Short mmCIF file of C-alpha atoms and ligand atoms in Angstrom, two decimals:
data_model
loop_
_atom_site.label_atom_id
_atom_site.label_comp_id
_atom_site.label_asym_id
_atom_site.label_seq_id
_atom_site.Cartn_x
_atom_site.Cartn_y
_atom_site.Cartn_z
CA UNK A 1 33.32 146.59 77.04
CA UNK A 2 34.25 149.17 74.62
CA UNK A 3 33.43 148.77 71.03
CA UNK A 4 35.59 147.60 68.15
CA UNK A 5 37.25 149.81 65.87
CA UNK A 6 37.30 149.08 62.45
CA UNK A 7 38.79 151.15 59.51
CA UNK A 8 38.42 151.11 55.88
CA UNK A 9 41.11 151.99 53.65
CA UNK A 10 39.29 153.30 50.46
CA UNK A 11 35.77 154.61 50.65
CA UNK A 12 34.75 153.44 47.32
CA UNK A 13 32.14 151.30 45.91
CA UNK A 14 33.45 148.45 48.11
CA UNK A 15 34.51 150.62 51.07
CA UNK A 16 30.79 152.10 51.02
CA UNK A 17 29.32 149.03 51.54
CA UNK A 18 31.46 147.52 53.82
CA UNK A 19 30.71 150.69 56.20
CA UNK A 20 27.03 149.74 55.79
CA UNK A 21 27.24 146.13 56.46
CA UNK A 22 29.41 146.78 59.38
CA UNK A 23 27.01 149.01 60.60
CA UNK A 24 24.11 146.62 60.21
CA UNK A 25 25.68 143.89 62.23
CA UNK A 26 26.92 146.05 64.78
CA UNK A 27 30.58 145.15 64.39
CA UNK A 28 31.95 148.39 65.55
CA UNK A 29 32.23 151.76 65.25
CA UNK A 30 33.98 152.87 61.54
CA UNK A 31 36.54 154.94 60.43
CA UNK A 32 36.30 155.04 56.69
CA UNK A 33 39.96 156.85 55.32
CA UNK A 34 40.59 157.85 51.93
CA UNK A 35 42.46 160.60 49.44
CA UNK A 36 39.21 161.61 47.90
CA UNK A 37 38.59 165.00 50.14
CA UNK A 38 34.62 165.05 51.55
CA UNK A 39 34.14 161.10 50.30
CA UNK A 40 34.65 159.25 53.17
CA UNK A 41 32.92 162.16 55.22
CA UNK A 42 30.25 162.01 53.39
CA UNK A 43 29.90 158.21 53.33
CA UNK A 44 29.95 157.95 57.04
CA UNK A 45 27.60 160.53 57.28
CA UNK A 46 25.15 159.09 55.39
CA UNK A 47 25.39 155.82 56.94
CA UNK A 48 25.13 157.42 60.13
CA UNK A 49 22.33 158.96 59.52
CA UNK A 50 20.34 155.25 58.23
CA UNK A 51 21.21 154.51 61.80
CA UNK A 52 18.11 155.65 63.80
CA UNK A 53 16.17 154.16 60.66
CA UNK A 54 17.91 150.51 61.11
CA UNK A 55 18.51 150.99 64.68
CA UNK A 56 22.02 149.99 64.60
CA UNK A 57 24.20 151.53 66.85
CA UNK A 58 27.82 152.40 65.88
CA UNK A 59 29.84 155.96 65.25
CA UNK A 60 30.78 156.84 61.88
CA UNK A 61 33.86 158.91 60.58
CA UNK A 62 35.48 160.05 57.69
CA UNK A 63 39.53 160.34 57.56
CA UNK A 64 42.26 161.80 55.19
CA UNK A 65 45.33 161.33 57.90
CA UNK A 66 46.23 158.01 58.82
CA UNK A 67 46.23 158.95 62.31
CA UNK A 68 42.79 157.97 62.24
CA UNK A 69 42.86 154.42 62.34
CA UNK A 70 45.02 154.42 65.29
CA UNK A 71 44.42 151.26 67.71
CA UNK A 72 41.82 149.67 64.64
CA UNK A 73 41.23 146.35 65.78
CA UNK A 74 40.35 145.42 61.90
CA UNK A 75 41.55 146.93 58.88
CA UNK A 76 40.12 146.12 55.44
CA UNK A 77 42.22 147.60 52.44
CA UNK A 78 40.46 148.37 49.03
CA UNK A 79 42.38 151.81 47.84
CA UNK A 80 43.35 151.52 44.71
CA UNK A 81 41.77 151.44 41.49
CA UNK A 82 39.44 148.64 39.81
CA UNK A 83 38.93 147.07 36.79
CA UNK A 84 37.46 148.57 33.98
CA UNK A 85 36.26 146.47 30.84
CA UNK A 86 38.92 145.13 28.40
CA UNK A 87 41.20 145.43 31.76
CA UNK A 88 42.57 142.41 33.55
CA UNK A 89 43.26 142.28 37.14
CA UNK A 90 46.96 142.16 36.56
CA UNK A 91 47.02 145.48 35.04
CA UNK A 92 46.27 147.46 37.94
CA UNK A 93 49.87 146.29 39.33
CA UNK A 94 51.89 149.79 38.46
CA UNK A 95 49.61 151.59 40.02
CA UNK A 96 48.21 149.41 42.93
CA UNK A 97 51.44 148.70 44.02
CA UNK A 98 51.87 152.49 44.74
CA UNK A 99 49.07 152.89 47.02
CA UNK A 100 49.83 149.11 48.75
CA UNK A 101 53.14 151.24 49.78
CA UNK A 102 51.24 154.25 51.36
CA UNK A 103 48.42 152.05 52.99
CA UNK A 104 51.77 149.58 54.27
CA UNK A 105 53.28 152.42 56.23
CA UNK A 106 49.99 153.83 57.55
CA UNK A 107 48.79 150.44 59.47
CA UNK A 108 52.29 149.58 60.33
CA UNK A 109 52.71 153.16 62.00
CA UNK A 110 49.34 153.30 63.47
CA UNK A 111 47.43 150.52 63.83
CA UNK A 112 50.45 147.35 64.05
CA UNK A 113 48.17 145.52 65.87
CA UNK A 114 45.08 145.35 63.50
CA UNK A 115 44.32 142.03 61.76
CA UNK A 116 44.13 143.15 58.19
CA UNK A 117 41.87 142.31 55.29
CA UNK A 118 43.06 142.89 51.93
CA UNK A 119 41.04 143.62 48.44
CA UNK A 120 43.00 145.18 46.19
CA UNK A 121 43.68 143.47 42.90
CA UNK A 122 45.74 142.17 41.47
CA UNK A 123 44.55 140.47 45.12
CA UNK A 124 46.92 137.34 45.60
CA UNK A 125 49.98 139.97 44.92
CA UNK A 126 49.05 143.37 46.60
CA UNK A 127 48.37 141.03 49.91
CA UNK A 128 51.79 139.97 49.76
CA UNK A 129 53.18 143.81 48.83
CA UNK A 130 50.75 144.92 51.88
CA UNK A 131 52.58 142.27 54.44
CA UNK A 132 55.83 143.40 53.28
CA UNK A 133 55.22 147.35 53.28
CA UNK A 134 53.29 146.95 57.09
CA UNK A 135 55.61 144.61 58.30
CA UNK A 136 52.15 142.33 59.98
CA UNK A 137 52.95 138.72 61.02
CA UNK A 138 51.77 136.20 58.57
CA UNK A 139 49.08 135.56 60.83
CA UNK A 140 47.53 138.58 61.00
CA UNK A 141 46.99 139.90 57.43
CA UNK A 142 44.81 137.49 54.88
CA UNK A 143 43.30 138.76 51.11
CA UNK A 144 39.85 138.09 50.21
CA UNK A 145 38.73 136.21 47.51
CA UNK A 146 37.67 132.81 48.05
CA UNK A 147 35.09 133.89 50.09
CA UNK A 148 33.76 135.42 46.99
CA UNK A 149 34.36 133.45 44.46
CA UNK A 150 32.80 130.69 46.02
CA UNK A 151 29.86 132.65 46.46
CA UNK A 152 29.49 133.22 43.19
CA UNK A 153 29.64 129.30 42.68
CA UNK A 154 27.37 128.79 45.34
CA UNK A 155 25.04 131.17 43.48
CA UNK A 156 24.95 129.03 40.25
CA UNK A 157 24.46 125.97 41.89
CA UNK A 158 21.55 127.21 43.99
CA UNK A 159 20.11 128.73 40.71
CA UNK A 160 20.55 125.76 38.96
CA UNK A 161 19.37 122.95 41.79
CA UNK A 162 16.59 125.21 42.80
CA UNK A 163 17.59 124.68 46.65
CA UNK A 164 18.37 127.20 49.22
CA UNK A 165 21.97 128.85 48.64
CA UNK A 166 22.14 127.96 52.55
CA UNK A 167 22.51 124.23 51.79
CA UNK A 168 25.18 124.91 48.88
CA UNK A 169 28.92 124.62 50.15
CA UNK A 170 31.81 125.61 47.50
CA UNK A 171 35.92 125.54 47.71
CA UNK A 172 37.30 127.80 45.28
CA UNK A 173 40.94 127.54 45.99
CA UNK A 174 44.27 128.95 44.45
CA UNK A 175 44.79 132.46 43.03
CA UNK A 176 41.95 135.13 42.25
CA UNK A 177 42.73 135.05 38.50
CA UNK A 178 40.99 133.36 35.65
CA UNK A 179 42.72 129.98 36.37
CA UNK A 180 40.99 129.92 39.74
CA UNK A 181 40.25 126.46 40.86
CA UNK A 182 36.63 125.79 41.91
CA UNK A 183 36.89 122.40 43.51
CA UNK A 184 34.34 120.26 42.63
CA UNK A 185 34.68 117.08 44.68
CA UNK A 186 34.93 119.27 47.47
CA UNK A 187 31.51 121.20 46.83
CA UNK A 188 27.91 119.70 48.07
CA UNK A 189 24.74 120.29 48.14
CA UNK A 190 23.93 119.02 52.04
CA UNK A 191 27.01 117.40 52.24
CA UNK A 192 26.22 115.50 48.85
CA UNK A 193 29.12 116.28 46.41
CA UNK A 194 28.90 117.72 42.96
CA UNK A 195 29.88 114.30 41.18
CA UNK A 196 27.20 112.64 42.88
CA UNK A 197 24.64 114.99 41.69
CA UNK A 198 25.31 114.57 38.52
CA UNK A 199 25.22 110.67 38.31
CA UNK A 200 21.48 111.62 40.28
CA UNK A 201 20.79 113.47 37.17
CA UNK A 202 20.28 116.30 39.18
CA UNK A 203 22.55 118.37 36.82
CA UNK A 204 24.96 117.29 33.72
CA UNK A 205 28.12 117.38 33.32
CA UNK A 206 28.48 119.80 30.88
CA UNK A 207 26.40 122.46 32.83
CA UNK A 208 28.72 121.43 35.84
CA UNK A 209 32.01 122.53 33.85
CA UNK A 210 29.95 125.92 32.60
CA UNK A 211 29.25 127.44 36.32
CA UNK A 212 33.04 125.83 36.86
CA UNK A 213 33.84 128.27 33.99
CA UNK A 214 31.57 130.83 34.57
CA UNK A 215 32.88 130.70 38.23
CA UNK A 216 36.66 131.68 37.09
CA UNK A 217 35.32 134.42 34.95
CA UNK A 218 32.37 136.04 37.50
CA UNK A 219 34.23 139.28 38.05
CA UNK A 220 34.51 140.17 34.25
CA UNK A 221 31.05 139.14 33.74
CA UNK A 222 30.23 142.09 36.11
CA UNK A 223 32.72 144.28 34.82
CA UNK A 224 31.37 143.89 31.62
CA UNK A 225 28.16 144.59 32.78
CA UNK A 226 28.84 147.78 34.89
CA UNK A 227 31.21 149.20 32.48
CA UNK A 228 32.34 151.89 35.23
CA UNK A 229 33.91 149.26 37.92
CA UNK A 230 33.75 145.98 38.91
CA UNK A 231 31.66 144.46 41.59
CA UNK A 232 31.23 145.51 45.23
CA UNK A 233 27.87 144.44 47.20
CA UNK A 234 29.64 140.23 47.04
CA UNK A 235 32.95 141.53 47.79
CA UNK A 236 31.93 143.56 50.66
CA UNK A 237 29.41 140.84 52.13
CA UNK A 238 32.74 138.22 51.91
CA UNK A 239 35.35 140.62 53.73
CA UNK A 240 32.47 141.25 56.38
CA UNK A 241 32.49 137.62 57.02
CA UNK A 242 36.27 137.16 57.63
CA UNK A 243 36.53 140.31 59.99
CA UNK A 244 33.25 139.12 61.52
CA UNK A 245 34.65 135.76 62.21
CA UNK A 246 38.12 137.57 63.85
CA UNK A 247 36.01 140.28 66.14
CA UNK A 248 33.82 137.29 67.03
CA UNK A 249 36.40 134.53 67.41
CA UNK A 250 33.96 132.33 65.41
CA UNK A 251 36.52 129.94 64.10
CA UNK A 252 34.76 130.29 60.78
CA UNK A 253 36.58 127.87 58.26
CA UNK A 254 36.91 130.13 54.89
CA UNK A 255 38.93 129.88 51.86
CA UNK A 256 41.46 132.79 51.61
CA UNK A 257 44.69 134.40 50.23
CA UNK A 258 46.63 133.25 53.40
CA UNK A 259 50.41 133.16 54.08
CA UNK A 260 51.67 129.58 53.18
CA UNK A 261 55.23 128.79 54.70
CA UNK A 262 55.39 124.97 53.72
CA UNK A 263 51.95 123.94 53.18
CA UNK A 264 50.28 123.24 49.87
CA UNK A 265 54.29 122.54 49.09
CA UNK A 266 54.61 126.41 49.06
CA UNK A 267 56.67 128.60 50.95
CA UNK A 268 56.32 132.83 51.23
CA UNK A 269 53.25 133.15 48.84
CA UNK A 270 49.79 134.41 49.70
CA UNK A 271 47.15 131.35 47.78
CA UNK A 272 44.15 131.13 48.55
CA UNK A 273 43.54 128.29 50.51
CA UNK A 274 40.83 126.84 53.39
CA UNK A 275 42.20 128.68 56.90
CA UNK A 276 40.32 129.15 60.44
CA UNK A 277 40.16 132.47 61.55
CA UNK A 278 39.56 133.14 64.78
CA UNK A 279 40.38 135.77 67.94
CA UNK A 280 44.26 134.74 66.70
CA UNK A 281 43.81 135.75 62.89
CA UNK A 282 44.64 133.13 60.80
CA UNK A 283 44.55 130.27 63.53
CA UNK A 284 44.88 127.31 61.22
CA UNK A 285 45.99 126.57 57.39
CA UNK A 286 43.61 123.14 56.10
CA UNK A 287 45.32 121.19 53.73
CA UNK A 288 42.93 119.01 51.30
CA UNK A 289 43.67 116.58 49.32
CA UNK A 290 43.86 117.33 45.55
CA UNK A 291 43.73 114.44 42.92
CA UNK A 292 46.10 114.72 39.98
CA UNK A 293 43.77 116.78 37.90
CA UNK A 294 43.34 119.63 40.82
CA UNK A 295 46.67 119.66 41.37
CA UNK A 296 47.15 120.49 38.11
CA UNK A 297 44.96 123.36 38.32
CA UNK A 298 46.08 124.20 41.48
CA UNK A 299 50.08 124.40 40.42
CA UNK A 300 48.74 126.50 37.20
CA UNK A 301 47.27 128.97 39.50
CA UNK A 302 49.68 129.16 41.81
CA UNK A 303 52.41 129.82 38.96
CA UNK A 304 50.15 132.72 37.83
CA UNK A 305 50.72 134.52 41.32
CA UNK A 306 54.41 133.29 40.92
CA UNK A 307 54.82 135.56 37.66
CA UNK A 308 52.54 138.55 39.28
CA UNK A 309 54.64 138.28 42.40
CA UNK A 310 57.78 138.56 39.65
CA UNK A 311 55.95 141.63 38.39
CA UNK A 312 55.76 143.78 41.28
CA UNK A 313 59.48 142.89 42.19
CA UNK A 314 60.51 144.22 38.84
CA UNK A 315 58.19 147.38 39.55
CA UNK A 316 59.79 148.12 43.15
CA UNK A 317 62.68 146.80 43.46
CA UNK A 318 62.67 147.08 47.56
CA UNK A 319 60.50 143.87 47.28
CA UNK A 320 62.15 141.02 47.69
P1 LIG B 401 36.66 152.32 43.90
O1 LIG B 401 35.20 152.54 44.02
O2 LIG B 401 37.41 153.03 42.82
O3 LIG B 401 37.31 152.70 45.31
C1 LIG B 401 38.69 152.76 45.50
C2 LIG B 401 38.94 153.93 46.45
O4 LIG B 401 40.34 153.93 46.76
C3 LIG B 401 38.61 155.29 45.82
O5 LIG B 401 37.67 155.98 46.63
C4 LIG B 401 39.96 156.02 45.81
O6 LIG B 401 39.86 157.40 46.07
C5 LIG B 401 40.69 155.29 46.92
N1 LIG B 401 42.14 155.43 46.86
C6 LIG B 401 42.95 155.44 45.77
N2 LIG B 401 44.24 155.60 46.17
C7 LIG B 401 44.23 155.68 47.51
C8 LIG B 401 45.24 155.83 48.50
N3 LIG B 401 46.52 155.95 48.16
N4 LIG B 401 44.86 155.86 49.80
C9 LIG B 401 43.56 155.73 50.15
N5 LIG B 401 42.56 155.59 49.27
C10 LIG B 401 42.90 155.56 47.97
O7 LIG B 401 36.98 150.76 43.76
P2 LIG B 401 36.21 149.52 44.43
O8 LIG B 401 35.87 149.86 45.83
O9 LIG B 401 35.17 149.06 43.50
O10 LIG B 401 37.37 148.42 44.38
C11 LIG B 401 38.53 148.55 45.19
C12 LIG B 401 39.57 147.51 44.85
O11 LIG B 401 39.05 146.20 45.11
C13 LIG B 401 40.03 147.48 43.39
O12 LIG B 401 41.43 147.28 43.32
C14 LIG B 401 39.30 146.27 42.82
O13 LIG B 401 39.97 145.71 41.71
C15 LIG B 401 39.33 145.35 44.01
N6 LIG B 401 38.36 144.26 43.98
C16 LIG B 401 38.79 143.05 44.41
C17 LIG B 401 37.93 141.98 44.43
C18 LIG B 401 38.42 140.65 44.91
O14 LIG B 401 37.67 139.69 44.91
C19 LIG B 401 39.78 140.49 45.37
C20 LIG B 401 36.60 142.13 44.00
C21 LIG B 401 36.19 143.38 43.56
C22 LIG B 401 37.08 144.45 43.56
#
């Protein structure tokens, strides 16, 4: 059986290291496409050349013409530009947008049949701009966010339980914005939830709410830290895991920026939000149950990707 194709629009920081991951787990062989001339050359290069070390075996190339990713059985988008500090994610919209448009046309000319993987921030918008420039079906184009975000809670729960971050589940629903909503009730440690923890004493309340907090702000904390970009070794390990769970039909359950026609109440948005995906993309939508203070949080959120939506109408006005 031949081998999957998989291209990555942008060989940046994240781009970089999804080639290398991919590579690792033998997901396919790589096309890596991008405007910088000699970057995404180089990269695949490079990574080719840890091959013999790792023993991984895959083909690596670099691209400039879109031609490249013709008959890509996964496409993962992160052109664009990140973050820098003092930035939010919302800023990046004028110019994001722009480059959503290009990368739009290139997959919907040459690789229509990819499921697609979006990163690009502003993430719950440019997903949305990126379904409506390639023209995908709902099912077959998803953002990632939730994957990381509840990583990152996963993390600080681990850290502060001292227990394996295997055993740790997290939801973090909604959009990929500082009103994020880490669900708590919905979060265990072996199935146990959060609230019970706490009345074990295995944690307080008030260090609960700060990794809830801390949670909603992780990507500024690196930011902040880096000063030059924003993160890329979490974001790349969470994409992996959605287009591993496509090529592999592995029906993993994942929160993500999916295409909600009617559920949550919402119709034509991308929120993130638990989904299956499996050989047929996005294969299922779950819908939880949210108490009146989640929904709260979760209608907050979701008005936030409202106004950014509103945002990149008024910047192209082709969007409707
Ligand atoms: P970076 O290292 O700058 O890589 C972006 C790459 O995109 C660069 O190599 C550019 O040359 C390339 N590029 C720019 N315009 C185009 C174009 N028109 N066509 C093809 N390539 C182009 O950034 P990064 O890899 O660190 O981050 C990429 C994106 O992911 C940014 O928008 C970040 O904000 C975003 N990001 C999202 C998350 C989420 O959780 C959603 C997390 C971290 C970063």
């Amino acid at each position: 059986m031949a081998r999957s194709k998989i291209a990555l629009i942008g060989a940046g920081q994240i781009g970089g290291t999804l080639a290398h991951l991919a590579g690792l787990k033998e997901l396919g062989d790589v096309v890596l496409f991008d405007i910088a001339d000699g970057v995404p050359q180089g990269k695949g290069l490079d990574i080719a050349e840890s091959a013999p070390v790792d023993g991984f075996d895959a083909k690596f190339s670099g691209a400039s013409d879109y031609a490249a990713i013709a008959g890509a059985d996964v496409v993962i988008v992160t052109a664009g530009v990140p973050r820098k500090p003092g930035m939010s994610r919302d800023d990046l919209i004028g110019i994001n947008l722009k480059v959503m448009e290009a990368v739009g046309t290139g997959i919907k000319t040459h690789a229509p049949d990819a499921f697609v993987i979006c990163i690009t921030n502003p993430l719950d918008a440019m997903v949305w701009a990126l379904q409506k420039f390639s023209g995908l079906p709902a099912n077959k184009i998803v953002g990632m966010a939730g994957v990381l975000d509840s990583a990152r809670f996963r993390h600080f729960l681990a850290d502060e339980f001292q227990v394996s971050v295997e055993d740790v589940t997290a939801f973090v629903l909604g959009g990929h914005g500082d009103d994020m909503v880490p669900l708590v009730r919905y979060s265990t440690v072996a199935g146990v939830p959060l609230p019970d923890l706490v009345k074990l004493g295995w944690t307080t309340q008030e260090k609960l709410d700060a990794m809830v907090e801390r949670t909603r702000k992780g990507g500024g904390e690196i930011v902040n830290l880096l000063k030059t970009g924003s993160a890329f070794y979490a974001p790349a390990a969470s994409a992996i895991a959605m287009a591993e769970s496509y090529l592999r039909d592995k029906k993993r359950v994942l929160p993500c920026a999916a295409h909600l026609s009617g559920q949550y109440g919402i119709d034509g948005l991308f929120i993130g939000v638990p989904i299956v995906i499996g050989a047929g993309g996005v294969e299922r939508v779950l819908e939880v149950e949210f108490n009146a203070d989640e929904k709260a949080m979760f209608d907050k959120s979701v008005n936030s990707v409202k106004g950014l939506i509103e945002a990149c109408k008024g910047v192209n006005a082709a969007l409707t």
